[in-house]
mmCIF file of C-alpha atoms (C1' of nucleotides) in Angstrom:
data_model
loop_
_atom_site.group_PDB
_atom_site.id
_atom_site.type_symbol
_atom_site.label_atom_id
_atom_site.label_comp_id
_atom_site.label_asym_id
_atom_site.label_seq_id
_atom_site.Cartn_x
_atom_site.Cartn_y
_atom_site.Cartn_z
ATOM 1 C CA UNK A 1 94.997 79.822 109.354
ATOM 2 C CA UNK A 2 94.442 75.998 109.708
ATOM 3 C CA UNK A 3 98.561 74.395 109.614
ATOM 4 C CA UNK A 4 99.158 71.236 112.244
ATOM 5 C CA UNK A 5 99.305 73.600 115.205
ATOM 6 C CA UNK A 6 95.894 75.095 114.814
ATOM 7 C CA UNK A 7 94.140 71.543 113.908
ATOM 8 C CA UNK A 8 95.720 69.927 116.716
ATOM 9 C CA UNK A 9 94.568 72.800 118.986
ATOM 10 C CA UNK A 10 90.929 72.153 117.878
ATOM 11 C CA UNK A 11 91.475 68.720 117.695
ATOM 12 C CA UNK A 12 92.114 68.709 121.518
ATOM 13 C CA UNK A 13 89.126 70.846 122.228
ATOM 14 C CA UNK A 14 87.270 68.555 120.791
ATOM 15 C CA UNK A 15 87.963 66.047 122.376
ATOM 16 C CA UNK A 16 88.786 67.433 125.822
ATOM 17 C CA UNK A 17 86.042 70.135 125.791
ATOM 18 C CA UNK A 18 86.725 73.334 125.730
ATOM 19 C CA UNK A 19 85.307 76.823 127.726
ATOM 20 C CA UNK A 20 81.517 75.416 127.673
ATOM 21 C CA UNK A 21 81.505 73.085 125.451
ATOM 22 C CA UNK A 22 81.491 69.446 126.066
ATOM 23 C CA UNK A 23 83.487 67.102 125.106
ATOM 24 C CA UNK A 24 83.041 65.501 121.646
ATOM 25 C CA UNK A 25 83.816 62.073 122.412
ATOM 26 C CA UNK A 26 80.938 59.507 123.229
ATOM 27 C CA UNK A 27 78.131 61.867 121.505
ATOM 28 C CA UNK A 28 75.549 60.857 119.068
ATOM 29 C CA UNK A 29 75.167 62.663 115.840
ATOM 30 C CA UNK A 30 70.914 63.003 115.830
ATOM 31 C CA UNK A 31 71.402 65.163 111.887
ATOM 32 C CA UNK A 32 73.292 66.445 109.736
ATOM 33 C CA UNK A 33 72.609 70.255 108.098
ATOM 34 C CA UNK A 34 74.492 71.172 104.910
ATOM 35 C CA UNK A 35 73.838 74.875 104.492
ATOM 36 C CA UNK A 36 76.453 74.422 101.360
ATOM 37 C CA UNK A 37 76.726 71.172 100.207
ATOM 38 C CA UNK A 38 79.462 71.866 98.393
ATOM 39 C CA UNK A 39 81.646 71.536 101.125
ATOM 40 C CA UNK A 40 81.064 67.340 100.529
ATOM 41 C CA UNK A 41 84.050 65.773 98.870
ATOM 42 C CA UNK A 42 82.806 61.971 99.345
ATOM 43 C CA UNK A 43 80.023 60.459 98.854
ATOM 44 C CA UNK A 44 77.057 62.291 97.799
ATOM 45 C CA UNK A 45 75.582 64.800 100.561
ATOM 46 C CA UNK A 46 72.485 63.082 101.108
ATOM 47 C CA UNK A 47 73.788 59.975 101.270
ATOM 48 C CA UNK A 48 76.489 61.378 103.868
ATOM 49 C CA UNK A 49 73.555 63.428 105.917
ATOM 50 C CA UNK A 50 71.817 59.797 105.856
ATOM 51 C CA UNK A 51 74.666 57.337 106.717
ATOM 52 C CA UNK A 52 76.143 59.898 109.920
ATOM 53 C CA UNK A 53 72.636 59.857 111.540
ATOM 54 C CA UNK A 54 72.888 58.141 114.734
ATOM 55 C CA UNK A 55 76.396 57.189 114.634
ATOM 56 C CA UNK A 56 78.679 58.280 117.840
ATOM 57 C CA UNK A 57 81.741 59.859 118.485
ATOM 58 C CA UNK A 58 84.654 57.307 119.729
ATOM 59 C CA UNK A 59 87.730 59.098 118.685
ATOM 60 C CA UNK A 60 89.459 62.778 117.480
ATOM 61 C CA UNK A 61 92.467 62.226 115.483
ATOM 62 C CA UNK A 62 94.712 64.577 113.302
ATOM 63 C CA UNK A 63 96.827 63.621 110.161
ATOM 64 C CA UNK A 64 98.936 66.514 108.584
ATOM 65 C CA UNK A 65 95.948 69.430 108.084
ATOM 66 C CA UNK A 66 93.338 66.832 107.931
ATOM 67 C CA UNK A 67 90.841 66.711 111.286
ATOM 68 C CA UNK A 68 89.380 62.754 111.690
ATOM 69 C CA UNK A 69 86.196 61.947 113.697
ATOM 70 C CA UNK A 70 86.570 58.783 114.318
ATOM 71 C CA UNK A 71 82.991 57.153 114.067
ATOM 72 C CA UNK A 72 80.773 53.299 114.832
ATOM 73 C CA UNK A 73 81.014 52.814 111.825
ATOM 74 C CA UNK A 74 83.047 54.992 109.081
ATOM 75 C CA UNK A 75 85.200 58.319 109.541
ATOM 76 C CA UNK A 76 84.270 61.687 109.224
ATOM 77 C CA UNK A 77 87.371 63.815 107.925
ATOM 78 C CA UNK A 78 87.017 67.743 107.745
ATOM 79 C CA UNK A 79 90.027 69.756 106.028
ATOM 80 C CA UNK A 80 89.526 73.576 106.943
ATOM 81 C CA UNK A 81 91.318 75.151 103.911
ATOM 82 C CA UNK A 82 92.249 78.879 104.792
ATOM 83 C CA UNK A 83 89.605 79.983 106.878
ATOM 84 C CA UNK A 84 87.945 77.301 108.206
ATOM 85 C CA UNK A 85 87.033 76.471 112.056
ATOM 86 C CA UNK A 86 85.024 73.623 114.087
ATOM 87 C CA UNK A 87 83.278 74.689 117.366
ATOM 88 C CA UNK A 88 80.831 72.394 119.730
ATOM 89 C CA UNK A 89 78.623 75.140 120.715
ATOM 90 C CA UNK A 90 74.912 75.342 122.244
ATOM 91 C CA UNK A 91 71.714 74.834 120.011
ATOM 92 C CA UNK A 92 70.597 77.542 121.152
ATOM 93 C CA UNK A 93 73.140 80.194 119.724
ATOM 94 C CA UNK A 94 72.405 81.938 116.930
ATOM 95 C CA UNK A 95 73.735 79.731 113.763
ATOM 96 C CA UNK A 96 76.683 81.246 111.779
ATOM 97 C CA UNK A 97 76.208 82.840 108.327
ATOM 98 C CA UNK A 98 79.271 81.049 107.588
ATOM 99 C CA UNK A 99 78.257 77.707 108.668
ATOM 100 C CA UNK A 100 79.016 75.035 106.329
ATOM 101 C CA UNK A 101 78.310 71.836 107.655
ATOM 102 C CA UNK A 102 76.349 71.444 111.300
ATOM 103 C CA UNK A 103 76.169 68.042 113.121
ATOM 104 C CA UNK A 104 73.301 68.313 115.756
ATOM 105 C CA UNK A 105 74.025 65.566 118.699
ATOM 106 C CA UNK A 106 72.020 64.188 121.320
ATOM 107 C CA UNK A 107 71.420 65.876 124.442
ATOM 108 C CA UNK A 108 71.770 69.642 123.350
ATOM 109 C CA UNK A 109 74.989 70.946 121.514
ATOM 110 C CA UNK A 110 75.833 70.724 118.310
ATOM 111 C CA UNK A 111 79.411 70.704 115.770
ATOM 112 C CA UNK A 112 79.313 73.595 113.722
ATOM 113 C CA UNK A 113 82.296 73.750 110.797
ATOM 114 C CA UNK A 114 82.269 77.301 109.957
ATOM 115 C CA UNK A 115 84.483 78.296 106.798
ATOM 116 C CA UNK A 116 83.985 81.967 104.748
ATOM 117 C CA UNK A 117 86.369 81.127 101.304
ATOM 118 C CA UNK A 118 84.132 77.752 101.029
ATOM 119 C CA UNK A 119 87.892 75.787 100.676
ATOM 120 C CA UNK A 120 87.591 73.687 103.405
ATOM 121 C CA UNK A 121 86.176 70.085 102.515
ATOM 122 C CA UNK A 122 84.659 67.016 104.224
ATOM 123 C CA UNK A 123 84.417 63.260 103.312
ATOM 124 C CA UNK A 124 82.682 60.656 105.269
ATOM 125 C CA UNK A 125 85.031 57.363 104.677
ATOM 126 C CA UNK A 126 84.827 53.530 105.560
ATOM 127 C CA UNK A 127 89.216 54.051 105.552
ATOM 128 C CA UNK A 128 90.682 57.383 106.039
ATOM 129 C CA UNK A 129 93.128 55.895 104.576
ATOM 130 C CA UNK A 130 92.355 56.422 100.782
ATOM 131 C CA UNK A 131 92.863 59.706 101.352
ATOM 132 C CA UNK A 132 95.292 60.275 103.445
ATOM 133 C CA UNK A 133 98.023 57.608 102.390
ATOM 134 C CA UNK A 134 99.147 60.215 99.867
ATOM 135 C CA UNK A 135 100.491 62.918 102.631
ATOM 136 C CA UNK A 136 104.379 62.834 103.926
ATOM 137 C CA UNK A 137 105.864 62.044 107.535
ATOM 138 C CA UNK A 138 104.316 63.292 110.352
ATOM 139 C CA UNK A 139 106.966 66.065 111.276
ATOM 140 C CA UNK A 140 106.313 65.578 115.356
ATOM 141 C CA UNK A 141 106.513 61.868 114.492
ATOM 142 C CA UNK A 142 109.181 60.081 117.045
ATOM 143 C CA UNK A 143 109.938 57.655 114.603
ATOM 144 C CA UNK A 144 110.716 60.474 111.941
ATOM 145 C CA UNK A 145 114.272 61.205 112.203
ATOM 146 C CA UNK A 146 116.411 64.067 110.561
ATOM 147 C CA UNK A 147 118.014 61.518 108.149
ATOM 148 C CA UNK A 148 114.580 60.397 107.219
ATOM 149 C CA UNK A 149 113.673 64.250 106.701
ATOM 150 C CA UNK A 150 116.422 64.483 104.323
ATOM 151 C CA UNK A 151 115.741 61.321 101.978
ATOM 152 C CA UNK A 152 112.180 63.724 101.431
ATOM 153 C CA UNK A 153 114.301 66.140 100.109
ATOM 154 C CA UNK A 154 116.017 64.584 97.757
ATOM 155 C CA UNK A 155 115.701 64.968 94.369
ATOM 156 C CA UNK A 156 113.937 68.337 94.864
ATOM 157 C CA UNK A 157 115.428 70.872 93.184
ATOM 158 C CA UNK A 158 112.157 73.502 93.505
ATOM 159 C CA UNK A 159 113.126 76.567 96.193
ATOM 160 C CA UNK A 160 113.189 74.704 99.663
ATOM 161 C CA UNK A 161 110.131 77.224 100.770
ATOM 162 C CA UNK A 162 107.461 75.451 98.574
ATOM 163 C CA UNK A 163 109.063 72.044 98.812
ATOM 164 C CA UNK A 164 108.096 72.290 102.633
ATOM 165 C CA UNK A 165 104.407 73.250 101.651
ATOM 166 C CA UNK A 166 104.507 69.996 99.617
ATOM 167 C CA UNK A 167 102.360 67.782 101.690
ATOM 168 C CA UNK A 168 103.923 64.822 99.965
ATOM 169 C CA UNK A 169 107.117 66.092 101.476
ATOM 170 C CA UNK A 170 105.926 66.435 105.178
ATOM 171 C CA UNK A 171 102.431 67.004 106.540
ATOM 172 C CA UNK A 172 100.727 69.643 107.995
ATOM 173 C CA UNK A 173 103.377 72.433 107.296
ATOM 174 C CA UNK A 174 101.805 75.780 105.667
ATOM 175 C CA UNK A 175 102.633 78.991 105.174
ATOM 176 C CA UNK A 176 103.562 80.460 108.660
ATOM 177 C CA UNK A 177 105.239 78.032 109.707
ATOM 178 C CA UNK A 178 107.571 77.445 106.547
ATOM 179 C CA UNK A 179 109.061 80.725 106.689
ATOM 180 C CA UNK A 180 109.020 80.763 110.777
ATOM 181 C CA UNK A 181 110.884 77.273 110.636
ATOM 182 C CA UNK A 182 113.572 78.326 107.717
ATOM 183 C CA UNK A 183 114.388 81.700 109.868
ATOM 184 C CA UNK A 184 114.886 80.001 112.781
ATOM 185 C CA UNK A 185 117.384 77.947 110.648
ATOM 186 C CA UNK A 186 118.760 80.512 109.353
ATOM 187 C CA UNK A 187 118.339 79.278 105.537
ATOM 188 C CA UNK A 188 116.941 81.261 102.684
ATOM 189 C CA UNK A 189 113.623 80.588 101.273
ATOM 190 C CA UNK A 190 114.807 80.178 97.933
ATOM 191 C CA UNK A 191 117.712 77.914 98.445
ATOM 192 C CA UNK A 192 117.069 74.558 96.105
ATOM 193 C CA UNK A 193 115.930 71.900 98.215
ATOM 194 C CA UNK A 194 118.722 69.437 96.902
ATOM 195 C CA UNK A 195 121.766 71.837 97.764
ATOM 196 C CA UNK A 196 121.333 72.019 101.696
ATOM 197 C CA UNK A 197 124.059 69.765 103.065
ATOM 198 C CA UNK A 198 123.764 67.136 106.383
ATOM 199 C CA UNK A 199 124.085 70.251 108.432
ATOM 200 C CA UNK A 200 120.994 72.195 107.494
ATOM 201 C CA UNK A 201 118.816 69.976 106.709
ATOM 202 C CA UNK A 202 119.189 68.348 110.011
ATOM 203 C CA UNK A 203 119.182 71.729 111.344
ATOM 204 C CA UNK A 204 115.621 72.601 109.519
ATOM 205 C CA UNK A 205 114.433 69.726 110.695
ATOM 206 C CA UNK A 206 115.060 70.819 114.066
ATOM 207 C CA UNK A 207 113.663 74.051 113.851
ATOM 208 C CA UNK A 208 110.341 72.987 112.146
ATOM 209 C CA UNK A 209 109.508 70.434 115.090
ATOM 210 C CA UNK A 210 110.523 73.212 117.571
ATOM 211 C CA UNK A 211 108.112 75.565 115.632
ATOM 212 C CA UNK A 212 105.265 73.514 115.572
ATOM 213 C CA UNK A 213 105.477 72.385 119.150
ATOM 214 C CA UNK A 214 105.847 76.271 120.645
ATOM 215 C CA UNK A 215 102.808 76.988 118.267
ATOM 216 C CA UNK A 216 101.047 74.120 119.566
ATOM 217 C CA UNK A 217 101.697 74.937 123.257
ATOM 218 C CA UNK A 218 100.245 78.731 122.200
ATOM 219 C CA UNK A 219 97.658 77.013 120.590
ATOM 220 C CA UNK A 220 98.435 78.256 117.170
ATOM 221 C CA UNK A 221 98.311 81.877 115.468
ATOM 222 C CA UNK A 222 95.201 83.818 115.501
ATOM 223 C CA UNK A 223 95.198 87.264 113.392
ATOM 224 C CA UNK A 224 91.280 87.851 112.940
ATOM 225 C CA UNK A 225 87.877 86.392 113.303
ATOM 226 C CA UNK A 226 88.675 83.199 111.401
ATOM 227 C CA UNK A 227 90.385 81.099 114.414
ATOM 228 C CA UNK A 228 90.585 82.333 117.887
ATOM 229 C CA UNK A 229 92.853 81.638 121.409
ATOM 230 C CA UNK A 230 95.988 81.489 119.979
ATOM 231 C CA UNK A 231 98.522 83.282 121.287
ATOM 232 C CA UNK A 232 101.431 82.621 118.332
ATOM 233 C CA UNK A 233 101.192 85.767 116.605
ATOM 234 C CA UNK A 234 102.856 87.844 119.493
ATOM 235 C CA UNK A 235 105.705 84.920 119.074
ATOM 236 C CA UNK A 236 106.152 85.033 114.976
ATOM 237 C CA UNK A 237 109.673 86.486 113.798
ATOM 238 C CA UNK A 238 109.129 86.884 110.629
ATOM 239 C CA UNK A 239 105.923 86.124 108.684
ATOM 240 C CA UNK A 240 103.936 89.549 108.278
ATOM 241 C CA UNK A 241 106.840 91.180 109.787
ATOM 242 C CA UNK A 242 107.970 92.592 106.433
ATOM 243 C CA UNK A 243 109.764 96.581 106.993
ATOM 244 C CA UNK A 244 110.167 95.430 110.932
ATOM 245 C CA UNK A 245 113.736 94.563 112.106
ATOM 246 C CA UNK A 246 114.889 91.184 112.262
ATOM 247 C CA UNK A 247 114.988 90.103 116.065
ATOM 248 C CA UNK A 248 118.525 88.586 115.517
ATOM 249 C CA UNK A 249 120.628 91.337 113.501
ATOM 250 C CA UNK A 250 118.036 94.188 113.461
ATOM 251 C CA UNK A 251 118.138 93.940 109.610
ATOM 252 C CA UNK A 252 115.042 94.901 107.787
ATOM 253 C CA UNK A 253 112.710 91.364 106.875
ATOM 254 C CA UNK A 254 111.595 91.522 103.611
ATOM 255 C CA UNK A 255 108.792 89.972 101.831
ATOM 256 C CA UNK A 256 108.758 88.429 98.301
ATOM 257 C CA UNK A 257 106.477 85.941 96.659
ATOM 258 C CA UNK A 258 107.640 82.686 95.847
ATOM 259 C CA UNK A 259 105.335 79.809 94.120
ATOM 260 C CA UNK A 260 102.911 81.979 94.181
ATOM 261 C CA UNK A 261 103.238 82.406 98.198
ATOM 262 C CA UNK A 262 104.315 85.917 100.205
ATOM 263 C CA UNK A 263 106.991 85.131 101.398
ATOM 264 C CA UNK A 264 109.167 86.338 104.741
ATOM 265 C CA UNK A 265 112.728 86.601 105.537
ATOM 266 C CA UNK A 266 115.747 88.274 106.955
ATOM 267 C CA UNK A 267 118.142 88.895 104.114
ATOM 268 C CA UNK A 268 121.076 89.364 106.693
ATOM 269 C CA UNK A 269 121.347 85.632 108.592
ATOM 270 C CA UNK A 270 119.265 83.837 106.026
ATOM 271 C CA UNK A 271 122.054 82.622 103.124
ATOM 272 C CA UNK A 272 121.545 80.894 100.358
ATOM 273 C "C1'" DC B 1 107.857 63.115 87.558
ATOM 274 C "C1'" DA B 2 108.890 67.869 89.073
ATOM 275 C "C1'" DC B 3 107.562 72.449 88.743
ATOM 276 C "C1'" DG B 4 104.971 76.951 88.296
ATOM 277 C "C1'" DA B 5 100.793 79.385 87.051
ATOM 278 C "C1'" DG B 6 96.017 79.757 87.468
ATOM 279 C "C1'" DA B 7 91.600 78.582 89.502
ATOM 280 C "C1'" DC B 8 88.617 78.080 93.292
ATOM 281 C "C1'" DC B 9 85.937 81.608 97.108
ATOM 282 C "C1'" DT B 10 84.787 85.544 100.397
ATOM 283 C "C1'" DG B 11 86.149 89.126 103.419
ATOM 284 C "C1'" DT B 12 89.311 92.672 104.947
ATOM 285 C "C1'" DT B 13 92.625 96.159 104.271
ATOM 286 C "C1'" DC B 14 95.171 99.460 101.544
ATOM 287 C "C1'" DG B 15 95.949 103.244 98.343
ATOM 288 C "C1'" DC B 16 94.113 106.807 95.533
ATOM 289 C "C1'" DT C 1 83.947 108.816 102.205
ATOM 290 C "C1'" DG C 2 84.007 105.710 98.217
ATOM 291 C "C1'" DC C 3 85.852 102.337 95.273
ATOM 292 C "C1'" DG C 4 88.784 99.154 93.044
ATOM 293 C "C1'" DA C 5 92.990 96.528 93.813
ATOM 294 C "C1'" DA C 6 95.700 93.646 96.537
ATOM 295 C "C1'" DC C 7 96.022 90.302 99.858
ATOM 296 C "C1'" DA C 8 94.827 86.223 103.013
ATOM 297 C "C1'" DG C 9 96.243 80.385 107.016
ATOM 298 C "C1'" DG C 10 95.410 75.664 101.090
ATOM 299 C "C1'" DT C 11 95.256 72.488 97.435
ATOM 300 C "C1'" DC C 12 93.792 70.825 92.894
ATOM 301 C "C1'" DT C 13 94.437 70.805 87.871
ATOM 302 C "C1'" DC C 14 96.703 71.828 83.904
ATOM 303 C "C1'" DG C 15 100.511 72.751 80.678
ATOM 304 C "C1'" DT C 16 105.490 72.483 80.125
#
DNA sequence: CACGAGACCTGTTCGC
DNA sequence: TGCGAACAGGTCTCGT
């Protein structure tokens, strides 16, 4: 579930508020619960569960997939893998079974990161950035500019579909949104990366920041219990549309795996 | 270095 | 209905 779209959604919850909940912002963590302490990347879990007690809140950021809590003094990152989700809900609801890592805060709610497949990760930094100086352009970046997305490109000469999951490449692109962005551009999944000309690669690039920011204003994709509100899915034109007919020529979309991915497109106005 | 396969996990859905 | 197989939003590590 988690790409850019969905962790800026909950990003802005969390910082805005959201239904009930409060906003994040300004709060004091009073504990930290690890019901699976293997969800702690950096440092040790006791010595995170010690060092976030009675920090606050001051800022919600987002890099790529990566969700950063912004704290006095160090940063509290949370990556939500495939089925991961962060909710400020009341102490008094019943805790999740799937509840990973819980802050309590002052004054009555608390942070719950829920995640089923365990993949999601946290790390409790002095800089974010030792971790996240390795990821690619921000794709909704101003500054990023179609020439710059094609200098990533070069050299690639993998299937463009996996080059775009490369987070190296560009952050915070995943699987839905790869094959959403590369229909809408009307370029086959398995086209090398280093044979798509000035035109489509400026034309990708186009596509993928028109993607994410529909999907954003949706508030992302939503297909079970994992993540919920968004309203994507009804939008999607070809991931987990495989037998339906394309939307532009009516043409079957197929599905295929590629780097070990499924994989969705319209054979028809997808070339190669 | 670039690339693909396998591993890491649990829950749901699909086919027999 | 029951049961195993396939599949799922991601990323790391390893071998080539």
């Amino acid at each position: 579930m988690p790409e850019l779209p969905e962790v800026e959604t909950i990003r802005r919850r969390l910082q805005c508020g959201h239904q009930n909940a409060p906003p994040l912002q300004g709060r004091t963590i009073a504990a930290c619960r690890l019901p699976w302490p293997g969800i702690v990347q950096a440092p040790s879990p006791r010595s995170l569960q010690r060092r976030l007690r009675g920090q606050a809140v001051v800022d919600i950021g987002r890099r790529g997939k990566y969700l950063q809590i912004d704290l006095d003094r160090a940063c509290l990152i949370l990556h939500l893998g495939m089925s991961g989700s962060v909710v400020i809900e009341p102490s008094s609801a019943a805790p999740s079974p799937h509840a990973r890592l819980v802050l309590q805060l002052r004054g009555g709610h608390r942070l719950s990161f829920r995640d089923p497949r365990k993949f999601g990760r946290a790390w409790l930094l002095d800089d974010p950035g030792d971790l996240l100086k390795r990821l690619g352009p921000e794709p909704l970046d101003p500054h990023l500019t179609a020439i710059g997305f094609r200098g990533q490109l070069a050299g690639r000469r993998a299937a463009i579909k996996p080059v775009l999951l490369d987070q190296k490449v560009i952050a915070g692109i995943g699987n839905i949104y790869a094959d959403e962005s590369l229909h809408r551009a009307a370029i086959h999944p398995l086209t090398p990366a280093d044979v798509l000309g000035g035109d489509r690669t400026g034309r990708l690039y186009r596509t993928i920041r028109q993607v994410l920011r529909e999907a954003i204003r949706h508030c992302g994709t939503s297909f079970d219990y994992v993540y919920g509100g968004g309203e994507f899915l009804s939008r999607l034109r070809v991931y987990r549309r495989t037998g339906q007919p394309c939307l532009r020529c009516r043409t079957k979309i197929e599905r295929v795996v590629v780097a070990g991915r499924g994989t969705h497109f319209c054979p028809c106005c997808q070339t190669t």
